[in-house]
CSV table of C-alpha atoms in Angstrom, one decimal:
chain,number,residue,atom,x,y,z
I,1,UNK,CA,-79.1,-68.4,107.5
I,2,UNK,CA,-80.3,-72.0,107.9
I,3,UNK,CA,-79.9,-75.0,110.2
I,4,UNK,CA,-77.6,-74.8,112.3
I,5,UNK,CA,-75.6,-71.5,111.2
I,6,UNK,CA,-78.5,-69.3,112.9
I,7,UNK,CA,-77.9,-71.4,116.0
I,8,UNK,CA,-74.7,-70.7,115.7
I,9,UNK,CA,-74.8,-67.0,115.1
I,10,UNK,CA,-77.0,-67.0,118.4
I,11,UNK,CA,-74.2,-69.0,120.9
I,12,UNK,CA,-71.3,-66.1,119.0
I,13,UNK,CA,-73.4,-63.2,120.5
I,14,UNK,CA,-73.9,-65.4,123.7
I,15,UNK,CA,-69.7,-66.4,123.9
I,16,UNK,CA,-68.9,-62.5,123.3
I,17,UNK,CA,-70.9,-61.2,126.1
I,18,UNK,CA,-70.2,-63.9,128.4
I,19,UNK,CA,-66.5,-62.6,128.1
I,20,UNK,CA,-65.8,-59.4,126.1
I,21,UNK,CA,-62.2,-60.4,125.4
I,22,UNK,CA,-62.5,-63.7,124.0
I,23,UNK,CA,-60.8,-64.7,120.8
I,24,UNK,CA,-62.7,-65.6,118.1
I,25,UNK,CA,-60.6,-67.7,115.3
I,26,UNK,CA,-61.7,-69.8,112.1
I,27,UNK,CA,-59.9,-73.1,111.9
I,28,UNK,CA,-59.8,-76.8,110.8
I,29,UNK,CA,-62.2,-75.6,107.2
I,30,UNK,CA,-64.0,-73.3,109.0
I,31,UNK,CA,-64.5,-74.9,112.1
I,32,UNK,CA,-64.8,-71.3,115.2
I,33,UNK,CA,-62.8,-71.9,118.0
I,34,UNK,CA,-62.6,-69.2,121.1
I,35,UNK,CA,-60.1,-68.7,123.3
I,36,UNK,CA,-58.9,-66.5,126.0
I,37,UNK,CA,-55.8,-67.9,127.5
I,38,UNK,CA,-55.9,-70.9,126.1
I,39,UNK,CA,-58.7,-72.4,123.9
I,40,UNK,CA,-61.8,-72.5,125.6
I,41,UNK,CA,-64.1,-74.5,123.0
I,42,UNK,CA,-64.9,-75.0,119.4
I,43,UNK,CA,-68.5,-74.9,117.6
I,44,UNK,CA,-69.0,-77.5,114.6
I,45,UNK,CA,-71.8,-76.7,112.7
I,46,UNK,CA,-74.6,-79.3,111.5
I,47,UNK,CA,-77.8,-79.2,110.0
I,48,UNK,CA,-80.2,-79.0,112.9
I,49,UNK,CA,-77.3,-78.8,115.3
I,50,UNK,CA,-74.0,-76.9,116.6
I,51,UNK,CA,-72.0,-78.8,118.9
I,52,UNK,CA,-69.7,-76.9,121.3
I,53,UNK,CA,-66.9,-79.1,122.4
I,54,UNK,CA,-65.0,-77.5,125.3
I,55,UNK,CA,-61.5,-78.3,125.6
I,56,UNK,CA,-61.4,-78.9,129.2
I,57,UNK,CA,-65.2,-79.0,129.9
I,58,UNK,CA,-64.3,-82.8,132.0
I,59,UNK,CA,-62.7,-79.9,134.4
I,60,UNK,CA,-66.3,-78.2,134.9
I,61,UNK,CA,-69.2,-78.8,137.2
I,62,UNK,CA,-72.0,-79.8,135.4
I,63,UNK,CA,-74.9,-80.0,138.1
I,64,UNK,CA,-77.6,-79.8,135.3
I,65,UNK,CA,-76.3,-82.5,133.5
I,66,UNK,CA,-75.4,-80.3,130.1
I,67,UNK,CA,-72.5,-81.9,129.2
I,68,UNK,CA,-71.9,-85.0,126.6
I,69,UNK,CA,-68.5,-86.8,127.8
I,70,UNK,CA,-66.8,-87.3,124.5
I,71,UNK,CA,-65.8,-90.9,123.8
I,72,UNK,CA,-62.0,-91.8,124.6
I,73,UNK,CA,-61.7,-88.6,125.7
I,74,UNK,CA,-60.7,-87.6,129.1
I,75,UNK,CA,-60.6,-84.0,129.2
I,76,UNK,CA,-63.1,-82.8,126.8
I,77,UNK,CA,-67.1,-82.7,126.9
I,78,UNK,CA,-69.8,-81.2,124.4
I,79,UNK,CA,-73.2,-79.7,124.6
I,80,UNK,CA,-75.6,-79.9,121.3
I,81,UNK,CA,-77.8,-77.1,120.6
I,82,UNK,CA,-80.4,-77.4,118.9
I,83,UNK,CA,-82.4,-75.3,115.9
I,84,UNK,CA,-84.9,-74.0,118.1
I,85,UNK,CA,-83.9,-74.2,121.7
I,86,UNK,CA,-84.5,-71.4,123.6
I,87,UNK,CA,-82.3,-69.1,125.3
């Protein structure tokens, strides 16, 4: 794996044990998306980066300032992770 599909494979293993049930699904050309009654968030894949945009993550607390707000977008914010990052 390379870029950011190992950093992707990493936030999976992360998504599954933070909630054993969730549904993993590939849509939109191969584009994951988890939910778990309702979506929950999607991961787009980059070269150095996966962005998970969470369908409702305006909805969240965000008290160390993770989130991106997504332009135009009222419900929906996004956090980049980066090749490298640690846990």
């Amino acid at each position: 794996m390379i870029g950011g599909a190992r950093t992707l494979a990493r936030v999976r293993i992360l998504i599954k044990q933070a909630d054993p049930e969730v549904v993993e699904e590939w849509e939109w050309r191969g584009v994951p998306v988890w939910s778990h009654a309702g979506m929950i968030c999607t991961g787009e894949t980059y070269k150095n980066v996966v962005k998970m945009t969470f369908a409702k993550g305006a909805s969240l607390e965000d008290p160390s300032g993770l989130y991106q707000l997504q332009p135009r977008r009222h419900t929906r914010r996004a956090i980049d992770f980066h090749e490298g990052d640690q846990d």
